[in-house]
Amino acid sequence: MNIFRQLLVKPWLTEQDAALELQDDRTFSLPTPMLGLRVFLIVVMVFFTLMISAFTERRLFSDWHSTPVPWLLWLNTGILVLSSIAMHWAWTNARRERMDGLRLWLSVGGILTLAFLLGQLLAWRELMALGHFASTDPANAFFYMLTAVHGVHLVGGLVAWSRTTAKIRRGSKADDVRLSVELCTVYWHFLLLIWLILFALLLLT
Amino acid sequence: MIVAVMLLLVTAGTVIFHFMSPWWWTPIASNWGYIDDTIIITFWITGVVFVAVMLFMAYCVLRFRHRAGQRSEYEPENKKLEWWLTIITGIGVAGMLIPGLFVWNQFVTVPPGAAEIEVMAQQWQWSFRLPGKDGELGTSNALLINGDNPFGLNPDDPNGRDDVLIEADDLHLRLDVPVKVSLRSLDVLHDFYVPEFRAKMDMVPGMVTYFWLTPIRTGTFDILCFELCGVGHHDMRGNVVVDDAAAYEKWLQEQETFAQTMARAAPPMGQETDIALKADQAVARTSPQD
Amino acid sequence: MVDAAQDQVNFVPPAEVEEVELYHPKSWITKYVFSQDAKVIAIQYSFTAIAIGLVALVLSWLMRLQLGFPETFSFIEAEDYYQFITMHGMIMVIYLLTALFLGGFGNYLIPLMLGARDMVFPYVNMLSYWVYLLAVLVLVASFFVPGGPTGAGWTLYPPQAILSGTPGSDGGIILMLVSLALFIVGFTMGGLNYVVTVLQARTRGMTLMRMPLTIWGIFMATVLALLAFPALFVGAVMMTLDRILGTSFFMPAIVQFGEQMEYGGGSPILFQHLFWFFGHPEVYIVALPAFGIVSDLISVHARRHIFGYRLMVWAIVIIGALSFIVWAHHMYVSGMNPWFGFFFATTTLIIAVPTAIKVYNWVLTLWRADIHLTLPMLFALAFIVAFVNGGITGLFLGNVVVDVPLSDTMFVVAHFHMVMGVAPILVIFGAIYHWYPKMTGRMLNVPMGHFHFWVTFLGSYAIFLPLHYLGFLGVPRRYYEMGDTSFIPDSAQDLNAFVSVIALVVGLAQLVFLFNIGWSMVKGKKSGPNPWRATTLEWQTPETPPGHGNFGEALPVVYRWAYAYGLPGAKEDFVPQNLPPDQVMAEGGEDLGAPAAQPAE
């Protein structure tokens, strides 16, 4: 039943309430960890929204000098897209209970993510070599901060990824890890989306 | 019994304290009596609600206290009553909000022809700047500040040359003349407040804020800093003196202008243009407000 | 009502509880220290919060000593005073109230009141506590670094907070920001648990509208916290970067003590927006659980259903939603665009309507009730007094132009202490007197409780009521000493001395309460499973205190709402939520479905 309709129920009238008892006691028909992840993603989204609004607000001032976007970021973006696709494949394989494919694509996804993080660090090095430090300009400060917090979120994802990988190593069945793989995949897609938004904003300035 | 009596005593005590309190507003010295009026309206509306709720509660405690065999009445909701309470509350809230918004509109709208002055704050002192004969304040920038130019005035701006600078001394205002107070800070947040004026506003480094008032009685009043600004916050004091026209003019004659200060300091030529260029870039940044 | 309908109502399909893999402690350490049982975590949270809260209490004594008797205590310098107010505020608001209401009461009551075995993610729940403890330790550590803790005021406004004119700008502010970030991480872990548990782990028959208001309050407060804390997190990260790396997020060009600083181009007001986008919902993060809990205290001890339950739920939801569009009422005189004032004054005063309705419904619950003046009831009544008083002064400060003379005066101090200090803490006391029997199996001592109640209630009212009037006079907050002014009479100093003495007395009375907690654990009267004859599920557990898994073999099935007090025709004046319908009626009683006094619609 619709959550808003539930709020109109008069709970002291037993007969009106009875209709509700027949339904399941869960509010959402999702696996509990998936709901947990979704709530967490909402929190992360609020976090990034606030950072982005601080960023866009600051850009409106006329003394804004954009940070040059290293070309390496294009490559990194491509790698992150590929890692997301690999995770998706891993999930598809998990659903079809193909352990070999699952193992392969999960590893590919993780390795590509590491490559992305490494690429981001190289991009930082390139910027610093050009003399763009965080303290020299507000635009630089935002550039480093936004890329850093995105990277930290990916590192957090890699922790979950490594736990899943370890489970598979120890010989878990596809059934046991399917949900973990699915959670990882959703998280990866989400962070890809966030990155695409951040990247677009950095390019636009 | 004792609980109901205590509730009544607390209510009565609150009301009596309100009317007997020796601590109350300072006598007003600006046009912002409207603010006091709005507060009085708010006091009456909320006071009635407070007393009504307290009395009702005391009555319930007295009347419906547990007795052997007593049971409560079962009435989960009463739409009519709840609607009435909501509507009455809404009216009460509107009664406070609407006058408040009218007065706020006046507060943020500076009347045309108001004289402009500037108050500049830094840890932990006040300085003031008056526009001089041309009636306009010159542009300024924090990057221009040095020992010879403590206000950071732009030396190339003709409007600023006749500005009157007052450091470590009292600010004087003219009676009955509306004045727009522009507020600037060099380091951290401060807040310019004279309790008798009722009006205040934070001072934020990197931007210029304002409020306006018309002094309505002469006298000397305390200026206090009303935004925590470091260990010297409580010591950041000053005085504002409201003069009639004659006394004000006499005082104004005795003050030094920016041109006079600069002449005394006589900066070596050649440095100015460089500084001015730096300032131009920075002035652009401070313009959009929030 | 016909029998057929009755049968249909009575039939509740047996709960098909999935075999949840309950976490089983294997050793003393995993049972009491690294425990994943929400009840143990709740008690860990509560003790940590109360311990750090006592530090904040002592800080408040020290600052009252300075305010009441300036130039008497040479060991309190201006630096110290500003550090005291900062740490007092921060600890009380975040590390005590937020942690105790959500981490303490939330953990204890959510699974028990909803008929769940535990939180849905027990391991994450355990981590939540340990990260919180770490945050508290980092906070405490800031007292011991060179320069001491930060003295920037609990609002931590830049540029002040990270510049040298402020105490604790070396290490104190960094530890403060790190501690806040840790707190938020820890809270988010706990908060996910509370929200998902409420949504997914309710027992069969516990529909949303049958949940006790305590759960509604805690649930909504958690939602607010999850959405609001990120703003503080962002602010803390950016300020840390400003302080350590020299970035200029919040730092404009600054000339301090005649020196040009390296900063330039940042906006101090941006931080204020971020801070209050968190800070205003934070008020309701503390207030909503208090609203919920006090509703239940009043209902149980007045032996009457809460009046207007649906409106109470809606009010909680509406207040929660509105609390995100009122934040700038803390910034009327901050220098932000003055035209925002119209919008935020309007939204702020609108929020007064659902809040007022809650107050009406509390007192209307007392109407034609059967009031037992137990200790929880006394605290609930005192809460209403403090909350109404503090609520109406909020209408002064929310009305933009009235705020102009009052902002940053003692009026503000008095207002928020009354509304989010005294009022929620009275609820916390009431709640502890109420649920202590469930946690320990023993009652708290009543004479000691009465002493504690009267001193705390009358004392705190006497502290904060007069302070409003100093605010009208124009006495500023956050002043180490008033010094000489032309407008403050000497009597104001006498009042400050009076307030300081009362503050010491009220503070000391809390020692009686703490003693009572310890003493009653050993010597208290045995309470039995349901001493207050309450309907909610936590009182129906097979063991008191509830054992591992809360409900023994089978989870309870819920047949009715949480407020079946004084149900006409019932055997008792209360009907537990899980009592099967055929056992409710007295011999020859009326039938259950149609309460006698249904309002005409």
Tab-separated table of N, CA and C in Angstrom, chain C residues 366-411:
chain	number	residue	atom	x	y	z
C	366	LEU	N	-4.468	15.191	28.599
C	366	LEU	CA	-4.713	15.218	30.045
C	366	LEU	C	-6.194	15.409	30.372
C	367	TRP	N	-6.912	15.965	29.430
C	367	TRP	CA	-8.336	16.260	29.625
C	367	TRP	C	-9.116	14.948	29.777
C	368	ARG	N	-9.914	14.856	30.821
C	368	ARG	CA	-10.702	13.652	31.098
C	368	ARG	C	-9.839	12.396	31.115
C	369	ALA	N	-8.623	12.565	31.614
C	369	ALA	CA	-7.743	11.418	31.736
C	369	ALA	C	-7.818	10.879	33.162
C	370	ASP	N	-6.866	10.029	33.481
C	370	ASP	CA	-6.803	9.437	34.821
C	370	ASP	C	-5.337	9.573	35.233
C	371	ILE	N	-4.984	10.791	35.635
C	371	ILE	CA	-3.569	11.163	35.713
C	371	ILE	C	-2.891	10.588	36.942
C	372	HIS	N	-1.858	9.807	36.721
C	372	HIS	CA	-1.016	9.326	37.814
C	372	HIS	C	0.219	10.207	37.859
C	373	LEU	N	0.420	10.905	38.979
C	373	LEU	CA	1.543	11.840	39.026
C	373	LEU	C	2.833	11.109	39.402
C	374	THR	N	3.206	10.180	38.554
C	374	THR	CA	4.466	9.473	38.749
C	374	THR	C	5.621	10.370	38.322
C	375	LEU	N	6.837	9.931	38.565
C	375	LEU	CA	7.989	10.755	38.191
C	375	LEU	C	8.049	11.028	36.682
C	376	PRO	N	7.864	10.021	35.836
C	376	PRO	CA	7.883	10.346	34.395
C	376	PRO	C	6.825	11.379	34.039
C	377	MET	N	5.654	11.302	34.680
C	377	MET	CA	4.593	12.272	34.390
C	377	MET	C	5.011	13.668	34.836
C	378	LEU	N	5.639	13.762	35.986
C	378	LEU	CA	6.076	15.082	36.452
C	378	LEU	C	7.055	15.691	35.455
C	379	PHE	N	7.999	14.868	35.003
C	379	PHE	CA	8.962	15.398	34.045
C	379	PHE	C	8.275	15.787	32.745
C	380	ALA	N	7.261	15.018	32.348
C	380	ALA	CA	6.548	15.355	31.115
C	380	ALA	C	5.826	16.693	31.267
C	381	LEU	N	5.183	16.911	32.438
C	381	LEU	CA	4.501	18.192	32.656
C	381	LEU	C	5.514	19.340	32.640
C	382	ALA	N	6.644	19.101	33.292
C	382	ALA	CA	7.674	20.143	33.321
C	382	ALA	C	8.187	20.423	31.915
C	383	PHE	N	8.289	19.362	31.115
C	383	PHE	CA	8.703	19.555	29.720
C	383	PHE	C	7.748	20.508	29.020
C	384	ILE	N	6.426	20.302	29.226
C	384	ILE	CA	5.475	21.170	28.525
C	384	ILE	C	5.688	22.621	28.938
C	385	VAL	N	5.899	22.849	30.232
C	385	VAL	CA	6.123	24.220	30.690
C	385	VAL	C	7.349	24.809	29.989
C	386	ALA	N	8.457	24.085	30.045
C	386	ALA	CA	9.697	24.622	29.469
C	386	ALA	C	9.567	24.772	27.962
C	387	PHE	N	8.910	23.799	27.335
C	387	PHE	CA	8.838	23.833	25.875
C	387	PHE	C	7.930	24.956	25.392
C	388	VAL	N	6.797	25.159	26.068
C	388	VAL	CA	5.916	26.257	25.654
C	388	VAL	C	6.647	27.578	25.833
C	389	ASN	N	7.315	27.719	26.978
C	389	ASN	CA	8.052	28.950	27.208
C	389	ASN	C	9.134	29.163	26.146
C	390	GLY	N	9.925	28.124	25.905
C	390	GLY	CA	11.001	28.261	24.921
C	390	GLY	C	10.474	28.357	23.508
C	391	GLY	N	9.316	27.739	23.263
C	391	GLY	CA	8.749	27.791	21.921
C	391	GLY	C	8.264	29.187	21.571
C	392	ILE	N	7.616	29.843	22.529
C	392	ILE	CA	7.088	31.166	22.183
C	392	ILE	C	8.200	32.188	22.044
C	393	THR	N	9.297	32.015	22.777
C	393	THR	CA	10.385	32.971	22.538
C	393	THR	C	11.006	32.721	21.173
C	394	GLY	N	10.829	31.501	20.653
C	394	GLY	CA	11.278	31.237	19.286
C	394	GLY	C	10.505	32.067	18.280
C	395	LEU	N	9.247	32.380	18.602
C	395	LEU	CA	8.466	33.223	17.696
C	395	LEU	C	9.007	34.643	17.652
C	396	PHE	N	9.642	35.069	18.729
C	396	PHE	CA	10.300	36.381	18.700
C	396	PHE	C	11.472	36.321	17.710
C	397	LEU	N	12.315	35.310	17.903
C	397	LEU	CA	13.559	35.280	17.134
C	397	LEU	C	13.325	34.899	15.682
C	398	GLY	N	12.234	34.176	15.412
C	398	GLY	CA	11.977	33.771	14.042
C	398	GLY	C	11.406	34.897	13.203
C	399	ASN	N	10.802	35.864	13.873
C	399	ASN	CA	10.173	36.987	13.168
C	399	ASN	C	11.271	37.999	12.869
C	400	VAL	N	11.667	38.049	11.620
C	400	VAL	CA	12.955	38.622	11.238
C	400	VAL	C	13.287	39.949	11.908
C	401	VAL	N	12.324	40.870	11.973
C	401	VAL	CA	12.713	42.188	12.457
C	401	VAL	C	12.844	42.203	13.977
C	402	VAL	N	12.097	41.331	14.644
C	402	VAL	CA	12.216	41.233	16.095
C	402	VAL	C	13.581	40.658	16.466
C	403	ASP	N	14.109	39.838	15.561
C	403	ASP	CA	15.411	39.224	15.811
C	403	ASP	C	16.533	40.255	15.792
C	404	VAL	N	16.306	41.373	15.088
C	404	VAL	CA	17.407	42.323	14.914
C	404	VAL	C	17.962	42.811	16.261
C	405	PRO	N	17.113	43.343	17.164
C	405	PRO	CA	17.714	43.747	18.438
C	405	PRO	C	18.078	42.561	19.345
C	406	LEU	N	17.431	41.422	19.164
C	406	LEU	CA	17.617	40.330	20.136
C	406	LEU	C	18.748	39.380	19.764
C	407	SER	N	19.123	39.311	18.499
C	407	SER	CA	20.109	38.304	18.119
C	407	SER	C	21.418	38.547	18.856
C	408	ASP	N	22.072	37.448	19.199
C	408	ASP	CA	23.346	37.480	19.936
C	408	ASP	C	23.262	38.166	21.291
C	409	THR	N	22.044	38.262	21.851
C	409	THR	CA	21.935	38.720	23.236
C	409	THR	C	21.673	37.509	24.133
C	410	MET	N	21.570	37.768	25.421
C	410	MET	CA	21.234	36.701	26.365
C	410	MET	C	19.843	36.132	26.100
C	411	PHE	N	19.006	36.888	25.389
C	411	PHE	CA	17.688	36.362	25.043
C	411	PHE	C	17.831	35.086	24.224
